[in-house]
Short mmCIF file of C-alpha atoms and ligand atoms in Angstrom, two decimals:
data_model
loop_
_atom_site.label_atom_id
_atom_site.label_comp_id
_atom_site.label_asym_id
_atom_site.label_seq_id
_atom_site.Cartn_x
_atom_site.Cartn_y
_atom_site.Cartn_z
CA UNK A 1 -6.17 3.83 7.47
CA UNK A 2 -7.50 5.62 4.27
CA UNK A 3 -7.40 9.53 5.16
CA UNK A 4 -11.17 11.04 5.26
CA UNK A 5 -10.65 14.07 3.07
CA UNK A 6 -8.12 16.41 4.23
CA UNK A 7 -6.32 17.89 1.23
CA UNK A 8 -2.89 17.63 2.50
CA UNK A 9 -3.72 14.04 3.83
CA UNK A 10 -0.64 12.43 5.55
CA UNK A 11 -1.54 9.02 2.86
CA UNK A 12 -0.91 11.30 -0.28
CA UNK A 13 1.96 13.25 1.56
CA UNK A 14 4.97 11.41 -0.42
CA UNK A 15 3.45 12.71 -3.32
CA UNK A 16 3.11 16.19 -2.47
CA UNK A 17 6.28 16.88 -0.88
CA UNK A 18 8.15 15.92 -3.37
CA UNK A 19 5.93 16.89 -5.62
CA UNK A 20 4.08 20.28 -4.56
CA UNK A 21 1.39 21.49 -7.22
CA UNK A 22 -0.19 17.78 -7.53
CA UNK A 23 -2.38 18.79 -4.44
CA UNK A 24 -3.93 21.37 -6.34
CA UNK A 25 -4.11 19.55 -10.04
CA UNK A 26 -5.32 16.44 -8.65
CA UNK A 27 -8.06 18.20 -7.69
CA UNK A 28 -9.71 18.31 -11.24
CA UNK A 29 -9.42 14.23 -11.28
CA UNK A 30 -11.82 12.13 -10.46
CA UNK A 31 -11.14 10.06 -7.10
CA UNK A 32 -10.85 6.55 -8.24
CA UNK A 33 -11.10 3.93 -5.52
CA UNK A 34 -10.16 0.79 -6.35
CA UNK A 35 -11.65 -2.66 -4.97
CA UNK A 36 -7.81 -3.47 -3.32
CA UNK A 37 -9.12 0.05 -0.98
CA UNK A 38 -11.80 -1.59 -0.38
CA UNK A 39 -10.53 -4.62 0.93
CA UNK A 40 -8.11 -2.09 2.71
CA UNK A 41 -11.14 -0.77 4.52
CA UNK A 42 -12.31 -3.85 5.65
CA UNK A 43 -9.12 -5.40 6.77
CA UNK A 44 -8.74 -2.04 9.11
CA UNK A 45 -12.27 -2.53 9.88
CA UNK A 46 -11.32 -6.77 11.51
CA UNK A 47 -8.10 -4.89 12.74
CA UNK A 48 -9.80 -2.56 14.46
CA UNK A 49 -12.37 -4.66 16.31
CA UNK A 50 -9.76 -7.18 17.46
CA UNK A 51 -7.69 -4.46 19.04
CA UNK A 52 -10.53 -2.51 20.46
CA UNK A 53 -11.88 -6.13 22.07
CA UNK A 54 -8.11 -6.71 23.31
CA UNK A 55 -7.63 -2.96 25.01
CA UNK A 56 -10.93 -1.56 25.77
CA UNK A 57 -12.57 -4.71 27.67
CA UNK A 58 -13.79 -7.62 26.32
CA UNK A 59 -16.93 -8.40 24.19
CA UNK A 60 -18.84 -11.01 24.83
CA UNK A 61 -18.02 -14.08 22.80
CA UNK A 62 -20.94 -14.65 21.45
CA UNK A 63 -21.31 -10.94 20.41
CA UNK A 64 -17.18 -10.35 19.36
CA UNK A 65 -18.28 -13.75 17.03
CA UNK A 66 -21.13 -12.01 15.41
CA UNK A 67 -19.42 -8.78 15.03
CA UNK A 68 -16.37 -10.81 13.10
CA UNK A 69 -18.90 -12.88 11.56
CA UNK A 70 -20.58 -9.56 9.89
CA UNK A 71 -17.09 -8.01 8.61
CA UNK A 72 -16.14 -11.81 7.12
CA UNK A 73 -19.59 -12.01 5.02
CA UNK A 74 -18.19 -9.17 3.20
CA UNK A 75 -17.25 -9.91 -0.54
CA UNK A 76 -14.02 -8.16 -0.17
CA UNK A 77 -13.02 -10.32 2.71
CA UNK A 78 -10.56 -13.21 2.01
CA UNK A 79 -9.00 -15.53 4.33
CA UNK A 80 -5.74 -13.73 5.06
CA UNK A 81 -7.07 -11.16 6.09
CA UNK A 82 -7.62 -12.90 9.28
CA UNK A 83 -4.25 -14.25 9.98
CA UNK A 84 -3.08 -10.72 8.73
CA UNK A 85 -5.22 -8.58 11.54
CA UNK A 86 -3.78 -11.38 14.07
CA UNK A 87 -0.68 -10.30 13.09
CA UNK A 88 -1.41 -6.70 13.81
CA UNK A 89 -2.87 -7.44 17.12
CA UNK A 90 0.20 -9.54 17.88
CA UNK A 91 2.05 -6.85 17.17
CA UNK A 92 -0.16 -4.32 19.38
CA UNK A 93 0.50 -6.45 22.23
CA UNK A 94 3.57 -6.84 22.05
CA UNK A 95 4.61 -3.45 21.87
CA UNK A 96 2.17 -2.11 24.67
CA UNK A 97 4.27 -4.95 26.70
CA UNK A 98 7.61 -3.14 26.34
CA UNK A 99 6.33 0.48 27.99
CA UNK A 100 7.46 0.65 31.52
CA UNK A 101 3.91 0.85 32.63
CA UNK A 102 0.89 0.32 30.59
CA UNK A 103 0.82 3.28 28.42
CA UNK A 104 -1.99 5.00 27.10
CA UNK A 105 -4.07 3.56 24.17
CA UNK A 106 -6.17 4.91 21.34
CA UNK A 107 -7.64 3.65 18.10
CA UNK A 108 -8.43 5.38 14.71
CA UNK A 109 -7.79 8.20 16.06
CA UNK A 110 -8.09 11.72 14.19
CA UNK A 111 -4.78 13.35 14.69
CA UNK A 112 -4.44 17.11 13.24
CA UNK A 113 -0.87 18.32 12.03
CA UNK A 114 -2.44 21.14 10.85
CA UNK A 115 0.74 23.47 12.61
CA UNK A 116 2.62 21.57 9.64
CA UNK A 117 0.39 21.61 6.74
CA UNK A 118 -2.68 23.83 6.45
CA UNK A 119 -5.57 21.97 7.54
CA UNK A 120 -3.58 18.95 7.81
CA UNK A 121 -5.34 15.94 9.94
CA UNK A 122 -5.38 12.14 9.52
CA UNK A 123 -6.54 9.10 11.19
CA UNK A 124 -3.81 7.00 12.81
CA UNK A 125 -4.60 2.98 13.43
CA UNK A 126 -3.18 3.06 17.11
CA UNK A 127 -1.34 5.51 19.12
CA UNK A 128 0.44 4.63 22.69
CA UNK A 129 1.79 6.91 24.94
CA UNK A 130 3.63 6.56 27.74
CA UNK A 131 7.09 6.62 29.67
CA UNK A 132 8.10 9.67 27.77
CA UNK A 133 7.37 7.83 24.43
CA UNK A 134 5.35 8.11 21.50
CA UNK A 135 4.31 5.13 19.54
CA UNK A 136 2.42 5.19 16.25
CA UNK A 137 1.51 1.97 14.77
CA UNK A 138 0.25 1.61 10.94
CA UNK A 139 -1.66 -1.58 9.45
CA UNK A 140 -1.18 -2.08 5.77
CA UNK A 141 -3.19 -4.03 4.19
CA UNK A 142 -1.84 -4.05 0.71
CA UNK A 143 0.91 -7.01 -0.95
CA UNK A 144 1.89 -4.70 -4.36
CA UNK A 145 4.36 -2.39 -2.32
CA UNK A 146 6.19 -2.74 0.90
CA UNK A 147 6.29 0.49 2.68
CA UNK A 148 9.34 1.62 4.73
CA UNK A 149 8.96 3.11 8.00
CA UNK A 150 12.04 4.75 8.01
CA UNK A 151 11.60 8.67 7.11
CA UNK A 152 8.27 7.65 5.66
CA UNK A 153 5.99 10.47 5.68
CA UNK A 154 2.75 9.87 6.50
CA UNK A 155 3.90 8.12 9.79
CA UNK A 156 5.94 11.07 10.77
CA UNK A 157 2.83 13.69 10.02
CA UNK A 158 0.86 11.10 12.37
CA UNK A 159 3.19 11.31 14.89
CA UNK A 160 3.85 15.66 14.93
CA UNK A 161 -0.39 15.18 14.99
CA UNK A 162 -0.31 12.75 17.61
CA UNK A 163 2.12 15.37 19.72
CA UNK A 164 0.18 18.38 18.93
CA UNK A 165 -3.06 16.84 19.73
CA UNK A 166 -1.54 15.37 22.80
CA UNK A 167 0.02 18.48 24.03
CA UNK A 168 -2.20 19.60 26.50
CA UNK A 169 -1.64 16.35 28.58
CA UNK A 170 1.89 15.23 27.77
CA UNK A 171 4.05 18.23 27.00
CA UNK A 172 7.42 18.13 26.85
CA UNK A 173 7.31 14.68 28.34
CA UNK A 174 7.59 12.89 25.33
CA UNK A 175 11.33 12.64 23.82
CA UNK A 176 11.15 9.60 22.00
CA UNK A 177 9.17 8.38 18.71
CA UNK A 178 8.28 5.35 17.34
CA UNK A 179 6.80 4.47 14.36
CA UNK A 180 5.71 0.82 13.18
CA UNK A 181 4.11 0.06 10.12
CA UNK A 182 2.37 -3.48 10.16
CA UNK A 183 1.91 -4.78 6.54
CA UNK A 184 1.07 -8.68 6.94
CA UNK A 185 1.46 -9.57 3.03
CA UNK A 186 4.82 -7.38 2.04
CA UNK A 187 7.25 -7.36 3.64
CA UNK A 188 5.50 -7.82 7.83
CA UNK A 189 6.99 -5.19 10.50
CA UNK A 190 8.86 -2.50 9.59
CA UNK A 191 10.31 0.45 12.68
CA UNK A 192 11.38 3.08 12.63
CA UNK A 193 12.84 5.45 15.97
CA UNK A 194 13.29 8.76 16.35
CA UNK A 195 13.59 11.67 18.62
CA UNK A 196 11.08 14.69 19.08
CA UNK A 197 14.00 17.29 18.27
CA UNK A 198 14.27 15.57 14.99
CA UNK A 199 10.96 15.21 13.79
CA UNK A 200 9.96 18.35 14.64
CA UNK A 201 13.00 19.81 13.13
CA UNK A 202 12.10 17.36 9.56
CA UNK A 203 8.20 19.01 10.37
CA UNK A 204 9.40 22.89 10.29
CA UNK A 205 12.09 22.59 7.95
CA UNK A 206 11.26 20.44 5.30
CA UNK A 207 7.31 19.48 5.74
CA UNK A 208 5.99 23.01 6.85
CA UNK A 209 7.63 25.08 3.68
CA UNK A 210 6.56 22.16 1.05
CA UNK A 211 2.64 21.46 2.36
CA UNK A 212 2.50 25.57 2.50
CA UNK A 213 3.30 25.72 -1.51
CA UNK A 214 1.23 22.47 -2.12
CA UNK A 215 -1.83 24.67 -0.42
CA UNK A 216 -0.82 27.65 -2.66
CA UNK A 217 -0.83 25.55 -5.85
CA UNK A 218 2.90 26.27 -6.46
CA UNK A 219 6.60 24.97 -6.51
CA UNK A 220 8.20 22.49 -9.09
CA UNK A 221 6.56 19.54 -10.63
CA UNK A 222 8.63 16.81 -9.52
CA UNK A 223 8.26 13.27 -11.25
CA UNK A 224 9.09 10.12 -9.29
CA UNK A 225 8.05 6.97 -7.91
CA UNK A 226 5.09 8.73 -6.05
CA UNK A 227 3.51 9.89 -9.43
CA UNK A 228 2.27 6.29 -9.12
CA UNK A 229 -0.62 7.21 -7.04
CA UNK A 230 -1.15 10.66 -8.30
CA UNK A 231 -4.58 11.37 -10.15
CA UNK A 232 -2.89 12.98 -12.81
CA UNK A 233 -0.52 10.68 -13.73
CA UNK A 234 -1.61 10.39 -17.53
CA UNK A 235 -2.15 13.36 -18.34
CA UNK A 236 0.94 15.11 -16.65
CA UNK A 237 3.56 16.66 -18.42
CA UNK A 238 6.64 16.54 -15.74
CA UNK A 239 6.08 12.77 -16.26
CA UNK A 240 5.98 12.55 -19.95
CA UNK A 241 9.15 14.65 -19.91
CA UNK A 242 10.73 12.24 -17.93
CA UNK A 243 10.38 9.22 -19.92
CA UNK A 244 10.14 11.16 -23.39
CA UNK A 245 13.85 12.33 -22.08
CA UNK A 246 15.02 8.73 -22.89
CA UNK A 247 14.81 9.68 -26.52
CA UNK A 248 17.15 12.52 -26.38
CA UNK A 249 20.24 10.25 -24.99
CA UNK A 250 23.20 11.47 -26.49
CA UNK A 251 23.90 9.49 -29.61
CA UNK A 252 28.28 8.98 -29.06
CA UNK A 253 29.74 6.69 -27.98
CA UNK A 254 28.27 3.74 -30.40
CA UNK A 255 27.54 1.32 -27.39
CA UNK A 256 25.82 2.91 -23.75
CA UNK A 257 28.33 2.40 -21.11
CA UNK A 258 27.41 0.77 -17.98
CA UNK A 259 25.99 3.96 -15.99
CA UNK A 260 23.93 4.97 -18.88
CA UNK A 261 22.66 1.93 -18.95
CA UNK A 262 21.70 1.62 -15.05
CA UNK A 263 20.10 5.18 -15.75
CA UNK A 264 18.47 4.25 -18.87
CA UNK A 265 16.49 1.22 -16.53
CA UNK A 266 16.09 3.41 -13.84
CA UNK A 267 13.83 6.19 -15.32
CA UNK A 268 12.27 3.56 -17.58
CA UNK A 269 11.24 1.25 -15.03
CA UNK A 270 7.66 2.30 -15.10
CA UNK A 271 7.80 3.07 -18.31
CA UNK A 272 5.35 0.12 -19.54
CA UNK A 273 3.00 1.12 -16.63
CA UNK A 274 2.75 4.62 -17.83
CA UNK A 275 2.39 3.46 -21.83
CA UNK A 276 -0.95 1.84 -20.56
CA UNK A 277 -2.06 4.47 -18.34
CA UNK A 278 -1.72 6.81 -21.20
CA UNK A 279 -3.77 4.24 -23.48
CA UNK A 280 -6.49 4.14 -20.55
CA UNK A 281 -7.05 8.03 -20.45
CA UNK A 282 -7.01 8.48 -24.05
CA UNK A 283 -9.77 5.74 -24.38
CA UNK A 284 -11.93 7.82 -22.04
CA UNK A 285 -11.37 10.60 -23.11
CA UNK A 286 -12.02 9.82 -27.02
CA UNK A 287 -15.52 8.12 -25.44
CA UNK A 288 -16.23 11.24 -23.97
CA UNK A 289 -16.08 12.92 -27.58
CA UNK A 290 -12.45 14.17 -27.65
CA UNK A 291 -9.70 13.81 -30.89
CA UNK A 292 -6.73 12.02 -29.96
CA UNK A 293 -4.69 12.76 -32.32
CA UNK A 294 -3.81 9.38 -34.58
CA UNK A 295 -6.17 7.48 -32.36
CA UNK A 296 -9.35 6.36 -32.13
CA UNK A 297 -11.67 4.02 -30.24
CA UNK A 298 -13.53 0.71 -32.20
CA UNK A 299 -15.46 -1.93 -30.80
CA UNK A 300 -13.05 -4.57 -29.20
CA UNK A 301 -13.45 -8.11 -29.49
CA UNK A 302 -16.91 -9.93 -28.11
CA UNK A 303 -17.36 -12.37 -25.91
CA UNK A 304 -19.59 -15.33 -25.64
CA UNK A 305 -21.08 -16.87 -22.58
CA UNK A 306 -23.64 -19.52 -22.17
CA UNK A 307 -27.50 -17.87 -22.29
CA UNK A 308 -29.01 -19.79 -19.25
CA UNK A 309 -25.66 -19.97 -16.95
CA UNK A 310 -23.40 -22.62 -17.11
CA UNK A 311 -25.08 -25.47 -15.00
CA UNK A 312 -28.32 -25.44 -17.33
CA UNK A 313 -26.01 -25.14 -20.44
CA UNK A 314 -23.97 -28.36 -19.26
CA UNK A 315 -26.86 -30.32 -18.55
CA UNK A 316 -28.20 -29.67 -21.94
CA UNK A 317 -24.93 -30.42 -23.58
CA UNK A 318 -24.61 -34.01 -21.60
CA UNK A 319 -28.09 -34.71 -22.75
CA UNK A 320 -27.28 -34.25 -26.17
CA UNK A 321 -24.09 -36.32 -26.39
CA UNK A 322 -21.41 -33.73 -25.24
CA UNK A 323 -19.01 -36.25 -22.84
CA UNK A 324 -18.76 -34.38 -19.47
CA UNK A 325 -15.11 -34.89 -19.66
CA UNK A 326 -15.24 -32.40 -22.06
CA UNK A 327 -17.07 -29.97 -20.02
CA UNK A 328 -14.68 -29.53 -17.00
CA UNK A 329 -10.92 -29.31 -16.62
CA UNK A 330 -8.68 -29.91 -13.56
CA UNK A 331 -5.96 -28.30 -12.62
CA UNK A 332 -3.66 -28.61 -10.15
CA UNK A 333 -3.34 -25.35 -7.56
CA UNK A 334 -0.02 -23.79 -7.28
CA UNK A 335 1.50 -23.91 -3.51
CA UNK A 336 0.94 -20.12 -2.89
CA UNK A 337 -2.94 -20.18 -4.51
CA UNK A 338 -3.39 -23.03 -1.82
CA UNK A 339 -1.83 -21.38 1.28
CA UNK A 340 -4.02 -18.25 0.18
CA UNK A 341 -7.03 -20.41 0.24
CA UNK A 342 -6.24 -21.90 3.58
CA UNK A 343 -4.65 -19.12 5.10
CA UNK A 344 -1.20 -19.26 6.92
CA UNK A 345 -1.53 -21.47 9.55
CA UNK A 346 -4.10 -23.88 8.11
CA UNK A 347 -1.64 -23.94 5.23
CA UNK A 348 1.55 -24.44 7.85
CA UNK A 349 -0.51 -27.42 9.51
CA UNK A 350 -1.49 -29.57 6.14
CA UNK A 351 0.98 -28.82 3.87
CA UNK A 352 4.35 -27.17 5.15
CA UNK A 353 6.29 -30.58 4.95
CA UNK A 354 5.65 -31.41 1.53
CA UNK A 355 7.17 -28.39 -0.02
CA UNK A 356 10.18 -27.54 -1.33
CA UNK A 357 11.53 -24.34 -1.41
CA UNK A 358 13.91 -23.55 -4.11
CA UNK A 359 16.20 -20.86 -4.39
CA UNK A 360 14.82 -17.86 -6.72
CA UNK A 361 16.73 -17.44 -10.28
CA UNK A 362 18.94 -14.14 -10.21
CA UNK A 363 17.28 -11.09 -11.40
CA UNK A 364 17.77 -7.48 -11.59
CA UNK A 365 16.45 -4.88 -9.11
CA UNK A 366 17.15 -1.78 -8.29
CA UNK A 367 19.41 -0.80 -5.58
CA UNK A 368 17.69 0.37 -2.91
CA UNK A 369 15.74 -3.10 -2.93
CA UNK A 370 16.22 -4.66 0.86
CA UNK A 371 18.06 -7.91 -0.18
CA UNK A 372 21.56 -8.67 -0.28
CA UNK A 373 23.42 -8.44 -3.57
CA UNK A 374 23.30 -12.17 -5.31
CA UNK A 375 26.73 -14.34 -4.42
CA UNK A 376 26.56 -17.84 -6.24
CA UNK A 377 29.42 -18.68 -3.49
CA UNK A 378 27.40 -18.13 -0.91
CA UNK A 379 24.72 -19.55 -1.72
CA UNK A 380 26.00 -22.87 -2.79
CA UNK A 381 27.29 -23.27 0.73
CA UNK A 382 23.50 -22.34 1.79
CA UNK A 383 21.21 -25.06 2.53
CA UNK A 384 17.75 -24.50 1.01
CA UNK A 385 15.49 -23.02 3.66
CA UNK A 386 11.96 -21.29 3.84
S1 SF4 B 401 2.17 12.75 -12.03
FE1 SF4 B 401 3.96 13.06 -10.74
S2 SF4 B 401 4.92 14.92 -11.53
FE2 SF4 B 401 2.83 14.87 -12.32
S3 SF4 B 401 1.63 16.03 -10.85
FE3 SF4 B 401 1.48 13.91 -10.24
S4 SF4 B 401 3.14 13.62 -8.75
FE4 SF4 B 401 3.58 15.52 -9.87
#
């Protein structure tokens, strides 16, 4: 669930523990939402009222119907999202089946970690308790990026919340913690298990130091993956370093060997992605009146569009002679644009037996991607499955 202002929010937290002072320079950036947080939102929002409707006593139909109904008329609302939230609730169920008795249940909850990072609080999707276990369970909307569980650190400030706001009535009951992160569209269900020694121990040893110099403004600037979502990533000069670094390679000997090489695509893996953020800020900044130096912003090119919308345009154009066939094109959707349309199971019902599934052409990743290394043996010997 997006975090409702707390400075050292547990969303942001990869960021600032690796990464300390962003807390405090982000601060002077705008917040820019994008419409894929929206959508976020609302897919929590369906989440949410399936799982509330499923633990906390029924709805009527009628009324659970016109509820759904509401969130659906949304324009960020898409299809998937509905097979997506099922998922989630699926998922709810399931794991609420596996405590020895049925464990305590709460939803978008406000959980404060603030013993670990000053002022620290969040809002976790679902928390269960019971039979000296924790369970926090995170729905993730998003398809760019598929989040770990393991050692991932906004599930693990959730959970030391969950246990200090939970104190009072569990104790030292809980030993156990799991943490689930449901993300439909990359990469499904992802847990992750620990104990309460450990995660406390990660909390005061590592968290606690790191979220007290991100409140203080200091420490090292740290660029990394996480600058990705950082406010400041244009402008930042830890990041520029890092990719301007690729110009100072050493110059002998004549050809890279391989490990340079492997470096050299490592650090400038997001190198494209930072070119254009760089070309974004600079834009605004020379409309707001500033010199970039060598730069500067001119009209781009123009667009046409038809004066009185498209259907009164056409009919004009057929009156005067234009052949319709002209007018329109058809294309044929691709097999994923049509599953997205129908949604999973629709898609699964019409259309699963006329497709083929082919076997991806090798490519390069880096190594801490999930899949196995490529073997042209094996895979000959493979028959071709979804
Ligand atoms: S862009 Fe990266 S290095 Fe720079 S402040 Fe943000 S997180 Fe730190």
């Amino acid at each position: 669930m997006p975090e409702h202002h707390a400075f050292l929010g547990a969303s942001s937290a990869h960021r600032w523990l690796n990464c300390p002072p962003s807390a405090r320079t982000c601060q002077n950036f705008p917040d820019t939402k994008s419409e894929y947080a929206a959508a976020g939102t609302l897919a929590h929002s369906i989440a949410e009222l399936k799982a509330r409707n499923y633990f906390f006593g029924k709805l009527p139909l009628k009324e659970f119907k016109r509820r759904l109904k509401d969130l659906k008329a949304q324009p960020e609302y898409d299809k998937s999202m509905n097979a997506a939230t099922d998922m989630y609730l699926d998922h709810l169920r399931e794991v609420s089946l596996e405590f020895q008795s049925p464990p305590f249940v709460a939803l978008e909850t406000k959980v404060n970690y603030s013993h670990i990072a000053p002022a620290g609080f969040g809002t976790a999707d679902c928390i269960m308790v019971g039979s000296g276990r924790l369970c926090v369970i995170d729905y993730k909307n998003g398809a760019g990026v598929a989040v770990d569980a393991e050692n991932n650190p906004q599930m693990m400030l959730y959970a030391l919340g969950a246990l200090h706001t939970y104190d009072a009535v569990y104790g030292d009951s809980i030993e156990q913690v799991r943490m689930d992160i449901v993300q439909p569209n990359a990469g499904g269900i992802k847990t992750w298990e620990t104990s309460v020694t450990e995660l406390n121990r990660w909390g005061t040893e590592y968290a606690a130091p790191r979220a007290l110099l991100a409140w203080e403004g200091k420490g090292e600037y740290a660029a990394g993956e996480w600058c990705r979502f950082c406010a400041a990533k244009a402008q930042c000069r830890a990041r520029a370093e890092q990719y301007l670094a690729l110009e100072q390679e050493k110059k002998e000997p004549a050809l890279l060997t391989f490990s340079e090489i492997g470096d050299i695509l490592s650090r400038a893996q997001s190198l494209a992605s930072w070119v254009k953020q760089l070309e974004e800020f600079a834009l605004h900044m020379a409309l707001e009146g500033n010199s970039i130096s060598g730069w500067k912003a001119v009209e781009g090119r123009g667009s046409r569009e038809w004066i009185d919308g498209t259907d009164a345009a056409f009919e004009k154009l057929v009156a005067r002679g234009v052949p319709n066939a002209l007018l329109w094109e058809q294309k044929p959707v691709t097999v994923a644009a049509l599953e997205k349309a129908l949604g999973k199971k629709a898609f699964a019902e019409s259309a699963k037996d006329l497709v083929l599934t082919k076997p991806g052409k090798p490519t390069l990743v880096p190594e801490s991607d999930k899949r196995p290394a490529y073997n042209p043996a094996a895979l000959a010997f493979t028959p071709v499955e979804e």
